[in-house]
Coordinates of C-alpha atoms in Angstrom, one line a residue:
Chain A
M162 CA 47.3 30.8 -20.4
H163 CA 46.5 27.1 -20.2
I164 CA 46.9 25.2 -16.9
D165 CA 47.1 21.5 -16.7
M166 CA 47.2 19.8 -13.3
N167 CA 49.9 17.1 -13.4
A168 CA 48.6 13.5 -12.9
F169 CA 45.8 15.2 -11.0
F170 CA 43.9 12.3 -9.3
A171 CA 47.1 10.4 -8.6
S172 CA 48.9 13.4 -7.2
V173 CA 46.0 14.1 -4.9
E174 CA 46.1 10.6 -3.6
Q175 CA 49.8 10.8 -3.1
Q176 CA 49.3 14.0 -1.1
C177 CA 46.6 12.3 1.0
N178 CA 48.7 9.2 1.8
P179 CA 52.4 9.9 2.4
A180 CA 53.1 6.2 1.9
L181 CA 52.2 6.5 -1.8
R182 CA 54.5 9.4 -2.5
N183 CA 57.2 8.8 -5.2
K184 CA 55.7 5.4 -5.8
P185 CA 54.0 4.0 -8.9
I186 CA 50.3 4.3 -8.3
A187 CA 47.2 4.2 -10.5
V188 CA 43.7 5.5 -9.6
I189 CA 40.9 3.2 -10.6
G190 CA 37.1 3.4 -10.5
S191 CA 35.0 1.9 -7.7
N192 CA 33.2 -0.5 -10.0
K193 CA 34.2 -4.1 -10.2
R194 CA 34.9 -3.6 -13.8
T195 CA 37.2 -0.7 -14.0
V196 CA 40.2 0.7 -16.0
I197 CA 43.0 3.0 -15.0
T198 CA 41.7 6.5 -14.6
T199 CA 45.1 8.0 -14.2
S200 CA 48.6 7.1 -13.0
S201 CA 51.4 8.8 -11.2
Y202 CA 54.5 9.8 -13.2
Q203 CA 56.4 7.0 -11.4
A204 CA 53.9 4.5 -12.9
R205 CA 53.9 6.2 -16.3
A206 CA 57.7 5.6 -16.5
F207 CA 56.7 1.9 -16.6
G208 CA 54.2 2.5 -19.4
V209 CA 51.0 2.5 -17.4
K210 CA 48.5 4.6 -19.3
T211 CA 44.9 5.9 -18.8
G212 CA 42.4 3.5 -20.1
M213 CA 44.4 0.3 -19.6
T214 CA 42.8 -2.6 -17.8
V215 CA 44.2 -3.4 -14.4
G216 CA 45.7 -6.6 -15.8
E217 CA 47.5 -4.7 -18.6
A218 CA 48.8 -2.1 -16.1
K219 CA 50.1 -4.7 -13.7
K220 CA 51.9 -6.4 -16.5
C221 CA 53.7 -3.1 -17.2
C222 CA 54.4 -2.5 -13.6
P223 CA 54.0 -5.4 -11.2
Y224 CA 54.6 -3.2 -8.2
L225 CA 51.8 -0.9 -9.2
I226 CA 49.7 0.3 -6.2
L227 CA 46.0 0.6 -7.1
V228 CA 43.9 3.3 -5.3
T229 CA 40.2 3.6 -5.7
G230 CA 39.3 7.1 -6.8
N231 CA 37.1 9.5 -4.9
N232 CA 35.3 11.8 -7.2
A233 CA 33.9 14.0 -4.4
K234 CA 37.5 14.7 -3.4
Y235 CA 38.7 15.6 -6.9
T236 CA 35.7 17.8 -7.7
D237 CA 36.1 19.7 -4.4
I238 CA 39.8 20.3 -5.1
C239 CA 39.0 21.4 -8.7
V240 CA 36.6 24.1 -7.2
R241 CA 39.4 25.2 -4.9
I242 CA 42.0 25.3 -7.7
T243 CA 39.5 27.4 -9.8
S244 CA 39.1 29.9 -7.0
I245 CA 42.9 30.3 -6.8
F246 CA 43.0 31.0 -10.6
K247 CA 40.3 33.7 -10.0
H248 CA 42.8 35.6 -7.7
Y249 CA 44.6 36.5 -10.9
T250 CA 41.8 37.0 -13.5
P251 CA 38.0 36.7 -13.5
L252 CA 38.2 35.2 -17.0
V253 CA 38.7 31.5 -16.1
E254 CA 37.3 28.8 -18.4
V255 CA 37.2 25.3 -16.7
F256 CA 38.1 23.1 -19.7
S257 CA 37.9 19.8 -17.7
I258 CA 38.4 18.6 -14.1
D259 CA 42.1 19.2 -14.4
E260 CA 42.5 21.9 -17.0
A261 CA 41.6 25.5 -17.4
F262 CA 42.2 28.5 -19.7
L263 CA 42.8 31.9 -18.2
D264 CA 42.7 35.2 -20.1
I265 CA 45.2 37.3 -18.3
T266 CA 45.3 40.2 -20.8
G267 CA 43.6 42.5 -18.3
S268 CA 45.8 41.4 -15.4
L269 CA 49.2 42.3 -16.8
K270 CA 49.3 45.8 -15.4
L271 CA 48.6 44.5 -11.9
F272 CA 51.0 41.5 -12.1
Q273 CA 53.6 42.9 -14.5
S274 CA 54.1 39.8 -16.8
P275 CA 52.5 36.6 -17.8
G276 CA 55.5 34.7 -16.5
R277 CA 55.1 36.2 -13.0
I278 CA 51.4 35.3 -13.0
A279 CA 52.3 31.7 -13.9
I280 CA 54.9 31.5 -11.1
L281 CA 52.5 33.0 -8.5
I282 CA 49.8 30.5 -9.5
K283 CA 52.2 27.6 -9.4
K284 CA 53.4 28.6 -5.9
E285 CA 49.9 29.1 -4.6
V286 CA 48.6 25.8 -5.9
K287 CA 51.7 24.0 -4.5
D288 CA 51.5 25.8 -1.1
K289 CA 47.8 25.4 -0.5
L290 CA 47.1 22.0 -2.2
G291 CA 50.5 20.3 -2.6
L292 CA 50.0 19.9 -6.3
T293 CA 52.0 20.8 -9.4
C294 CA 50.8 22.0 -12.7
S295 CA 52.2 22.7 -16.2
I296 CA 51.4 26.1 -17.5
G297 CA 51.5 27.3 -21.1
I298 CA 51.5 31.0 -22.1
A299 CA 50.7 32.0 -25.7
P300 CA 48.8 34.6 -27.7
N301 CA 45.8 32.2 -28.0
K302 CA 44.1 29.1 -26.5
L303 CA 45.3 26.7 -29.1
L304 CA 49.0 27.6 -28.6
A305 CA 48.7 27.9 -24.8
K306 CA 47.4 24.3 -24.6
L307 CA 50.2 23.2 -26.9
A308 CA 52.7 25.1 -24.7
S309 CA 51.6 23.5 -21.5
N310 CA 52.0 20.1 -23.0
L311 CA 55.6 20.7 -24.0
K312 CA 56.9 20.3 -20.4
K313 CA 55.4 18.0 -17.9
P314 CA 55.4 17.8 -15.0
D315 CA 55.7 21.2 -13.3
G316 CA 56.5 23.0 -16.6
L317 CA 56.2 26.6 -17.6
V318 CA 56.5 27.3 -21.4
E319 CA 55.8 30.6 -23.1
I320 CA 55.4 30.8 -26.9
K321 CA 56.0 34.3 -28.2
L322 CA 54.4 35.5 -31.5
G323 CA 57.7 35.4 -33.4
E324 CA 58.4 31.8 -32.4
I325 CA 55.2 30.4 -33.8
P326 CA 56.2 29.6 -37.4
S327 CA 59.4 27.8 -36.4
L328 CA 57.7 25.9 -33.6
L329 CA 54.9 24.6 -35.8
E330 CA 56.9 23.9 -39.0
N331 CA 57.8 20.3 -38.1
L332 CA 55.5 19.7 -35.2
P333 CA 53.2 16.7 -35.8
A334 CA 49.6 17.9 -36.5
K335 CA 48.3 15.5 -33.9
E336 CA 49.8 17.7 -31.2
L337 CA 47.1 20.3 -31.8
C338 CA 44.1 20.1 -29.6
G339 CA 41.2 19.0 -31.8
I340 CA 43.2 16.7 -34.1
G341 CA 42.6 13.2 -32.8
P342 CA 43.7 9.8 -34.2
H343 CA 41.0 9.6 -36.9
L344 CA 41.7 13.1 -38.2
E345 CA 45.4 12.5 -38.0
R346 CA 45.0 9.4 -40.2
Y347 CA 42.9 11.2 -42.8
L348 CA 45.4 14.1 -42.9
A349 CA 48.3 11.6 -43.3
E350 CA 46.5 9.9 -46.2
M351 CA 46.5 13.4 -47.9
G352 CA 50.2 13.7 -47.2
I353 CA 49.8 16.2 -44.3
R354 CA 51.7 15.2 -41.2
T355 CA 53.0 18.4 -39.7
C356 CA 51.4 21.7 -38.6
G357 CA 53.5 23.5 -41.2
E358 CA 52.1 21.3 -44.0
L359 CA 48.6 21.8 -42.7
G360 CA 49.0 25.5 -42.5
R361 CA 50.2 25.6 -46.2
T362 CA 47.4 23.4 -47.5
S363 CA 44.8 25.5 -49.3
V364 CA 41.5 26.2 -47.5
S365 CA 39.4 25.1 -50.5
F366 CA 41.2 21.8 -50.6
L367 CA 40.6 21.2 -46.9
K368 CA 37.0 22.4 -47.1
K369 CA 36.4 20.0 -49.9
R370 CA 37.6 17.1 -47.8
F371 CA 36.4 18.1 -44.3
G372 CA 33.6 20.6 -44.9
I373 CA 33.3 23.7 -42.8
I374 CA 36.1 22.5 -40.3
G375 CA 38.5 22.7 -43.2
E376 CA 39.0 26.4 -42.7
Y377 CA 39.6 25.9 -39.0
L378 CA 42.2 23.2 -39.7
H379 CA 44.0 25.6 -42.1
L380 CA 44.1 28.3 -39.4
M381 CA 45.1 25.8 -36.7
G382 CA 48.1 24.7 -38.8
Q383 CA 49.2 28.4 -38.7
G384 CA 48.7 28.6 -35.0
V385 CA 45.7 30.9 -35.4
D386 CA 42.8 30.7 -33.0
D387 CA 40.6 33.6 -32.0
S388 CA 38.2 31.7 -29.7
P389 CA 37.7 33.6 -26.5
V390 CA 38.1 32.3 -22.9
I391 CA 34.6 31.7 -21.8
P392 CA 34.1 31.9 -18.0
L393 CA 31.4 29.7 -16.4
E394 CA 28.8 32.5 -16.1
E395 CA 29.0 33.0 -19.9
E396 CA 28.9 29.4 -20.9
S397 CA 25.9 28.4 -23.0
P398 CA 23.3 26.3 -21.2
P399 CA 23.6 22.6 -21.6
K400 CA 21.9 21.1 -24.7
S401 CA 21.1 17.9 -22.8
I402 CA 21.3 16.2 -19.4
G403 CA 22.1 12.6 -19.0
H404 CA 23.7 9.9 -17.0
S405 CA 25.2 6.5 -17.9
M406 CA 26.6 3.7 -16.0
T407 CA 28.7 0.6 -16.6
L408 CA 26.8 -2.2 -15.0
P409 CA 28.5 -4.4 -12.4
S410 CA 28.2 -7.3 -14.8
D411 CA 26.9 -7.9 -18.2
I412 CA 23.1 -8.3 -18.0
S413 CA 20.6 -10.0 -20.2
Q414 CA 17.6 -10.0 -17.9
R415 CA 15.3 -7.1 -18.8
N416 CA 13.9 -6.8 -15.3
I417 CA 17.3 -6.0 -13.9
M418 CA 18.0 -3.6 -16.8
E419 CA 14.7 -1.9 -15.9
K420 CA 15.9 -1.3 -12.3
H421 CA 19.1 0.4 -13.6
L422 CA 17.0 2.4 -16.1
L423 CA 14.8 3.6 -13.2
K424 CA 18.0 4.7 -11.3
L425 CA 19.3 6.6 -14.3
A426 CA 15.8 8.2 -14.9
E427 CA 15.7 9.4 -11.3
M428 CA 19.2 10.9 -11.6
V429 CA 18.4 12.7 -14.8
G430 CA 15.0 13.8 -13.5
R431 CA 16.5 15.2 -10.3
R432 CA 19.0 17.3 -12.3
L433 CA 16.4 18.6 -14.7
R434 CA 14.1 19.7 -11.9
R435 CA 16.9 21.2 -9.8
H436 CA 17.8 23.5 -12.8
H437 CA 14.2 24.1 -13.8
L438 CA 14.5 22.3 -17.1
Q439 CA 12.4 20.0 -19.2
G440 CA 13.1 18.1 -22.4
R441 CA 11.2 16.6 -25.2
T442 CA 13.7 14.0 -26.5
V443 CA 14.5 10.9 -24.5
A444 CA 17.5 8.9 -25.6
L445 CA 18.6 5.5 -24.4
T446 CA 22.2 4.4 -25.0
I447 CA 23.1 0.7 -24.9
R448 CA 26.6 -0.8 -25.0
Y449 CA 26.9 -4.5 -25.5
S450 CA 29.5 -6.8 -23.9
D451 CA 31.5 -6.6 -27.2
F452 CA 31.5 -2.8 -26.8
T453 CA 29.1 -2.2 -29.7
T454 CA 27.3 1.0 -28.7
F455 CA 24.1 2.6 -30.1
T456 CA 21.5 5.1 -29.1
R457 CA 17.8 5.1 -29.8
Q458 CA 15.6 8.1 -29.1
L459 CA 12.1 9.4 -29.3
T460 CA 10.8 12.9 -29.3
L461 CA 7.6 13.6 -27.3
K462 CA 4.9 16.1 -28.0
H463 CA 5.3 17.7 -24.6
P464 CA 8.5 18.3 -22.5
I465 CA 9.0 16.2 -19.4
D466 CA 11.0 16.3 -16.2
H467 CA 9.3 13.7 -14.1
S468 CA 11.5 10.7 -13.3
Q469 CA 8.6 8.3 -14.0
D470 CA 7.9 9.8 -17.4
I471 CA 11.6 9.6 -18.3
Y472 CA 11.6 6.0 -17.1
Q473 CA 8.4 5.0 -18.9
N474 CA 9.7 6.5 -22.2
G475 CA 13.1 4.8 -21.6
L476 CA 11.1 1.5 -21.2
R477 CA 9.2 2.2 -24.5
I478 CA 12.6 2.5 -26.3
L479 CA 14.0 -0.5 -24.6
S480 CA 11.0 -2.7 -25.4
A481 CA 11.4 -1.9 -29.0
I482 CA 15.0 -3.1 -29.1
R483 CA 15.8 -6.8 -29.8
L484 CA 18.9 -7.2 -27.6
R485 CA 21.5 -9.2 -29.5
Q486 CA 23.9 -9.6 -26.5
A487 CA 24.2 -9.0 -22.8
V488 CA 24.3 -5.3 -21.9
R489 CA 27.4 -3.7 -20.4
L490 CA 26.4 -0.1 -20.2
L491 CA 23.1 1.9 -20.1
G492 CA 22.6 5.6 -20.5
V493 CA 19.7 7.9 -20.4
N494 CA 19.7 11.4 -21.9
I495 CA 17.2 14.2 -22.2
S496 CA 17.6 16.8 -24.9
N497 CA 15.6 19.5 -26.7
L498 CA 15.7 21.3 -23.4
I499 CA 13.6 24.3 -22.3
S500 CA 13.0 26.2 -19.1
R501 CA 10.3 24.5 -17.1
T502 CA 6.9 25.9 -17.9
V503 CA 4.6 26.1 -14.9
Q504 CA 1.2 24.8 -15.6
L505 CA -1.4 24.2 -13.0
P506 CA -2.4 20.5 -13.2
L507 CA -6.1 19.9 -14.1
F508 CA -6.6 16.4 -12.7
E509 CA -6.2 15.2 -9.1
E510 CA -3.9 12.3 -10.2
E511 CA -1.5 14.7 -11.8
Q512 CA -1.6 17.1 -8.7
K513 CA -0.7 14.1 -6.4
R514 CA 2.2 13.1 -8.7
I515 CA 3.6 16.6 -8.6
L516 CA 3.3 16.9 -4.8
I517 CA 4.9 13.5 -4.3
T518 CA 7.8 14.4 -6.6
R519 CA 8.2 17.7 -4.8
S520 CA 8.3 16.0 -1.4
M521 CA 10.8 13.4 -2.6
D522 CA 13.0 16.1 -4.0
D523 CA 12.8 18.1 -0.8
I524 CA 13.8 15.1 1.3
N525 CA 16.6 14.1 -1.0
D526 CA 17.8 17.7 -1.1
R527 CA 17.9 17.7 2.7
Y528 CA 19.4 14.3 3.4
G529 CA 21.2 13.2 0.2
E530 CA 20.5 11.5 -3.1
F531 CA 18.3 8.4 -3.0
T532 CA 17.4 8.9 0.7
L533 CA 13.9 8.4 -0.4
T534 CA 13.4 6.5 -3.6
W535 CA 11.2 4.1 -5.5
G536 CA 10.4 0.8 -3.9
S537 CA 11.8 -1.3 -6.7
L538 CA 15.3 0.2 -6.1
L539 CA 15.9 -1.9 -3.0
F540 CA 19.5 -1.1 -2.4
P541 CA 21.0 2.3 -1.7
F542 CA 22.7 3.9 -4.6
R543 CA 25.4 6.6 -4.6
H544 CA 26.6 8.0 -7.9
H545 CA 30.3 7.2 -7.9
G546 CA 30.7 7.0 -11.7
V547 CA 33.2 8.7 -13.9
I548 CA 33.6 12.5 -13.9
S549 CA 32.3 13.6 -17.3
P550 CA 34.5 16.0 -19.4
A551 CA 31.4 18.2 -19.4
W552 CA 31.5 18.5 -15.6
R553 CA 31.8 22.1 -14.3
P554 CA 32.1 23.5 -10.7
E555 CA 28.7 25.2 -10.9
G556 CA 25.4 25.1 -12.8
A557 CA 23.5 22.3 -14.5
R558 CA 26.8 20.6 -15.5
K559 CA 27.8 20.2 -11.8
V560 CA 27.2 16.7 -10.5
E561 CA 27.6 15.9 -6.8
Y562 CA 29.6 12.7 -6.4
G563 CA 29.3 10.4 -3.4
S564 CA 32.3 10.2 -1.1
Chain B
M153 CA 33.6 -0.5 16.6
T154 CA 32.9 -0.5 12.9
I155 CA 34.2 1.9 10.3
G156 CA 31.6 4.6 9.7
Q157 CA 30.2 4.8 13.2
P158 CA 30.5 8.1 15.2
I159 CA 33.7 8.4 17.1
K160 CA 35.0 10.8 19.7
V161 CA 37.4 13.5 18.4
G162 CA 39.2 16.4 20.0
A163 CA 39.4 19.3 17.6
V164 CA 40.3 22.9 17.5
F165 CA 37.7 25.1 15.8
G166 CA 38.8 28.5 14.6
G167 CA 42.1 30.0 13.4
S168 CA 43.4 29.8 9.9
K169 CA 42.5 26.1 9.5
K170 CA 38.8 26.4 10.4
I171 CA 38.6 22.9 11.9
R172 CA 41.7 20.9 13.1
P173 CA 41.3 17.5 14.6
V174 CA 44.0 16.8 17.2
W175 CA 43.2 13.4 18.6
F176 CA 40.5 10.7 18.3
I177 CA 39.4 7.5 20.1
W178 CA 39.3 4.3 18.1
E179 CA 38.9 0.9 19.7
D180 CA 39.3 2.3 23.2
R181 CA 42.7 3.9 22.3
E182 CA 43.5 7.5 22.0
H183 CA 45.3 8.3 18.8
H184 CA 47.2 11.6 18.6
I185 CA 47.3 13.0 15.1
K186 CA 50.8 13.5 13.8
E187 CA 49.9 15.1 10.5
I188 CA 46.8 16.2 8.6
T189 CA 47.9 15.2 5.2
Y190 CA 44.9 16.5 3.3
T191 CA 41.4 18.1 3.6
W192 CA 38.5 18.4 1.3
G193 CA 34.7 18.8 1.4
S194 CA 31.7 17.0 0.1
R195 CA 27.9 17.3 0.3
E196 CA 25.2 15.0 1.3
G197 CA 21.9 16.7 0.9
R198 CA 22.2 19.9 2.9
S199 CA 24.9 18.6 5.1
F200 CA 28.5 19.6 4.4
L201 CA 31.1 17.0 5.2
Y202 CA 34.7 18.0 6.1
H203 CA 37.1 15.2 5.3
F204 CA 40.6 14.9 6.8
T205 CA 43.2 12.3 6.0
V206 CA 45.5 12.1 9.0
T207 CA 48.4 10.0 10.3
D208 CA 49.2 8.9 13.8
R209 CA 52.6 8.2 15.4
A210 CA 52.6 4.7 14.0
D211 CA 52.1 6.1 10.5
N212 CA 48.7 4.5 10.2
L213 CA 46.5 6.5 7.9
Y214 CA 42.9 7.4 8.7
E215 CA 40.2 9.4 7.1
L216 CA 38.1 11.3 9.6
C217 CA 34.9 13.1 8.6
Y218 CA 33.0 15.8 10.4
R219 CA 29.3 16.1 9.4
T220 CA 27.8 19.6 9.9
D221 CA 24.2 18.4 10.1
S222 CA 24.7 16.1 13.1
A223 CA 27.9 17.7 14.4
T224 CA 29.4 14.2 14.6
W225 CA 32.8 12.8 13.6
H226 CA 33.2 9.4 11.8
L227 CA 36.1 7.3 10.9
L228 CA 35.7 6.3 7.3
I229 CA 39.0 4.7 6.3
L230 CA 41.8 3.0 8.2
E231 CA 45.1 1.9 6.6
E232 CA 47.8 0.4 8.7
G233 CA 51.2 1.8 8.1
T234 CA 54.0 -0.5 7.0

């Protein structure tokens, strides 16, 4: 079963504010430079789409009402929605902030049919949270996600085994999850436009062109997918921890960039330490004002988790880059992760550093992020940011957003 | 009074809705809550914050927030009804 919350952020805002119900609204970020995060179905009828600038959206829909998003609200509601799903099966995979897969195989005896489970879930989500969702039921995840997409909003579509070939025969290949615009274009150049054509194309031909994923593409074209639903507790640990931010304005001055870098290093360091992780590879991502984006990284001899170490290494990378333009976005990422090794520090300087970090962490744990911070970060900072697709309700992938 | 400062709120604790604000004082006027349109929670350090969006009889929209660490209520957002 795949469940997709309909126009999630916009629907939540319409529930919060009765004056917004049945009106064209769009949720935007809190930064000065922001794009449409999502829009209500009333706004979508005018052509307002996710990713549009505010100017573009207003051109489509002059009466569009803009609402600044509240990530703390949406993440809390996602946690509550997930707990509703767990009333019906323990096998819930949170795919993104507004989508989940459920394996209901083991629940059918208790609830009689997949359709009944879907209706009960829809009712409970609507009654408790006032939100609608589209549900797809199918023999596997690939088809369940396809099914939920077939009717929006408030849809319920079941694909039975016998219906798969006729459904996929003329369905555009881009409708399958995992086939994006680039892959769609490559396939079209090979004369493959539909799922039927993809499923009939030989594995060896697809492997020659796409490597190992060629075999998966062939199976996808036939509606075959044996990937299991992976609940949170069974997810593999993150391979990296990072944060990025779009700067309030394009910046050329290195000293200002360094302040933002320190902020990001502190955020990454905090998450590493909270989850007892360290990493050896520090990566710095830079996006210029013309959207050219690149990443430079260095791998250290010893793993780190201290914010100042992350910052200093970020600075090393930054100082080696000759910036061609003003910078729009900065990102810091630590990978090559291991569980933190506890080593008693030899030198007094290092012992002091560890104690100070521990004290800062304790205070920020108690009173909130950046309650106590570095002197050079003169202004208070709350992470509003964008909810990453990797966000999860628990664990190292959970980020607490400021309200 | 400024947005964000502590305010006086009359609330019912207990029952199916664990906390239910009933009225609040803003700019020396008592506002009776007509509808609690939505509730959600957030964290700030170890403090849990309960958020409520509510309307009054004039259909103005407010966001009230109850902080568990200080047991105080705050008005975070005010939107006048049309």
